[in-house]
Amino acid sequence: MVIDEHDADIVIGVARAAGDLVRRMYRSGAATVKQKSSEIDLVTAADVAAEGFIRDSLARLYPAVALWGEESNQQPDSDYFWLVDPIDGTTNFAHDIAYCSVNIALQHRAETLLAVTYHLGRDVTYHARPG
C-alpha cells in the first residue's frame, strides 16, 4: 500500500472533522464523562462519537483497511490497520483544558505509514510519513 500526500490530506480532513464533532459535543454539554479502568482513566461520549465518526469515514475511504480504536479496543487481524485515539488527553478535555488532540495513524504491522495529529486547542494539524 503506497501512501502519498493526497492520502495525508484526506486523513487530515477526517481528523479535523472529528475534532469539530468533539468541540460541538463539548459546547452542547453532550460530552458526558465516565470512568473506565480508574479515576484517572476517563472516556467521554465525545470519545466514542469521534471514534465512530473516524471509523465510518475511513471505512468508506479505505474499505480494505481495519481499525483499532482506543475506545473499541478490538485489535484487527490484518497487516494494515488504522490506529486511532479519538481524544488523546481525555482528562484535559473533560476539564476544559485545551491540550488534547485527535490522533490517527496507518500501520503496516509495526511500521507507521502515516501519522496525523490534530491539536484541538491550537487548531493545528501535524502529519508525518516515511521518506
Short mmCIF file of C-alpha atoms in Angstrom, two decimals:
data_model
loop_
_atom_site.label_atom_id
_atom_site.label_comp_id
_atom_site.label_asym_id
_atom_site.label_seq_id
_atom_site.Cartn_x
_atom_site.Cartn_y
_atom_site.Cartn_z
CA MET A 1 0.00 0.00 0.00
CA VAL A 2 1.51 3.32 -1.08
CA ILE A 3 0.54 6.39 0.92
CA ASP A 4 1.08 9.83 -0.59
CA GLU A 5 0.27 13.46 0.26
CA HIS A 6 -3.23 13.05 -1.20
CA ASP A 7 -3.91 10.33 1.38
CA ALA A 8 -2.40 12.54 4.09
CA ASP A 9 -4.76 15.37 3.10
CA ILE A 10 -7.74 13.00 3.25
CA VAL A 11 -6.84 11.73 6.73
CA ILE A 12 -6.12 15.28 7.92
CA GLY A 13 -9.65 16.18 6.80
CA VAL A 14 -11.09 13.25 8.76
CA ALA A 15 -9.11 14.22 11.89
CA ARG A 16 -10.20 17.86 11.66
CA ALA A 17 -13.86 16.87 11.12
CA ALA A 18 -13.67 14.57 14.16
CA GLY A 19 -12.20 17.47 16.14
CA ASP A 20 -15.10 19.68 15.07
CA LEU A 21 -17.54 17.00 16.27
CA VAL A 22 -15.76 16.84 19.63
CA ARG A 23 -15.93 20.63 20.02
CA ARG A 24 -19.64 20.74 19.14
CA MET A 25 -20.41 18.00 21.65
CA TYR A 26 -18.47 19.79 24.37
CA ARG A 27 -20.20 23.12 23.73
CA SER A 28 -23.63 21.50 23.73
CA GLY A 29 -22.97 19.69 27.01
CA ALA A 30 -23.24 16.29 25.32
CA ALA A 31 -19.70 15.18 26.23
CA THR A 32 -20.64 13.27 29.38
CA VAL A 33 -17.71 11.77 31.30
CA LYS A 34 -17.44 8.18 32.55
CA GLN A 35 -14.71 6.28 34.33
CA LYS A 36 -13.01 3.39 32.51
CA SER A 37 -10.44 1.42 34.50
CA SER A 38 -9.63 4.02 37.18
CA GLU A 39 -10.42 7.54 38.40
CA ILE A 40 -7.85 8.98 36.00
CA ASP A 41 -8.78 6.76 33.03
CA LEU A 42 -11.79 8.56 31.57
CA VAL A 43 -13.95 8.24 28.49
CA THR A 44 -16.48 10.78 27.26
CA ALA A 45 -19.41 10.48 24.90
CA ALA A 46 -17.29 12.64 22.57
CA ASP A 47 -14.52 9.98 22.55
CA VAL A 48 -17.00 7.31 21.50
CA ALA A 49 -18.73 9.52 18.91
CA ALA A 50 -15.44 10.72 17.41
CA GLU A 51 -14.09 7.18 17.14
CA GLY A 52 -17.31 6.09 15.42
CA PHE A 53 -17.09 9.03 13.02
CA ILE A 54 -13.45 8.24 12.22
CA ARG A 55 -14.23 4.52 11.80
CA ASP A 56 -17.12 5.22 9.41
CA SER A 57 -15.20 7.84 7.42
CA LEU A 58 -12.08 5.71 6.97
CA ALA A 59 -14.13 2.60 6.16
CA ARG A 60 -15.80 4.48 3.29
CA LEU A 61 -12.48 5.84 2.00
CA TYR A 62 -10.27 2.78 2.64
CA PRO A 63 -12.62 -0.22 2.92
CA ALA A 64 -9.83 -2.82 2.93
CA VAL A 65 -8.10 -1.33 5.99
CA ALA A 66 -9.18 -2.37 9.50
CA LEU A 67 -9.29 -0.03 12.51
CA TRP A 68 -8.04 -0.39 16.07
CA GLY A 69 -9.52 2.34 18.24
CA GLU A 70 -8.75 3.15 21.85
CA GLU A 71 -12.41 3.07 22.85
CA SER A 72 -13.49 -0.08 20.99
CA ASN A 73 -10.11 -1.76 21.62
CA GLN A 74 -10.64 -4.50 19.05
CA GLN A 75 -7.23 -5.47 17.72
CA PRO A 76 -7.52 -6.16 13.99
CA ASP A 77 -6.19 -9.37 12.49
CA SER A 78 -4.90 -7.74 9.30
CA ASP A 79 -1.45 -6.44 8.40
CA TYR A 80 -2.77 -2.95 7.57
CA PHE A 81 -4.84 -1.07 10.11
CA TRP A 82 -5.71 2.41 11.35
CA LEU A 83 -4.67 3.11 14.93
CA VAL A 84 -6.97 5.75 16.45
CA ASP A 85 -7.08 7.72 19.67
CA PRO A 86 -10.15 9.93 19.15
CA ILE A 87 -9.26 12.27 22.02
CA ASP A 88 -5.70 11.99 23.26
CA GLY A 89 -5.90 13.88 26.53
CA THR A 90 -9.44 12.98 27.56
CA THR A 91 -8.80 14.12 31.14
CA ASN A 92 -7.73 17.55 29.87
CA PHE A 93 -10.73 17.67 27.53
CA ALA A 94 -13.14 16.71 30.33
CA HIS A 95 -11.76 19.55 32.47
CA ASP A 96 -11.83 22.15 29.66
CA ILE A 97 -8.04 22.23 29.31
CA ALA A 98 -7.18 22.88 25.67
CA TYR A 99 -4.33 20.36 25.43
CA CYS A 100 -5.89 17.43 23.63
CA SER A 101 -5.76 16.04 20.11
CA VAL A 102 -7.24 13.61 17.60
CA ASN A 103 -4.64 11.01 16.56
CA ILE A 104 -4.89 8.74 13.52
CA ALA A 105 -2.08 6.52 12.22
CA LEU A 106 -1.92 3.97 9.43
CA GLN A 107 0.12 0.94 10.40
CA HIS A 108 1.56 -1.92 8.37
CA ARG A 109 2.37 -4.42 11.08
CA ALA A 110 4.76 -2.44 13.34
CA GLU A 111 5.64 0.22 10.73
CA THR A 112 3.84 3.56 10.71
CA LEU A 113 2.98 4.64 7.15
CA LEU A 114 1.15 7.83 8.09
CA ALA A 115 0.57 9.67 11.36
CA VAL A 116 -1.83 12.60 11.79
CA THR A 117 -2.34 14.66 14.94
CA TYR A 118 -4.93 17.42 15.10
CA HIS A 119 -4.41 19.64 18.17
CA LEU A 120 -7.87 20.91 19.10
CA GLY A 121 -6.77 23.77 21.35
CA ARG A 122 -4.41 25.30 18.81
CA ASP A 123 -6.34 24.27 15.68
CA VAL A 124 -3.09 22.94 14.21
CA THR A 125 -2.51 19.69 12.33
CA TYR A 126 0.75 17.77 12.15
CA HIS A 127 1.45 14.80 9.93
CA ALA A 128 4.36 12.57 9.02
CA ARG A 129 5.11 9.62 6.79
CA PRO A 130 8.32 7.74 5.94
CA GLY A 131 10.66 9.30 3.42
#
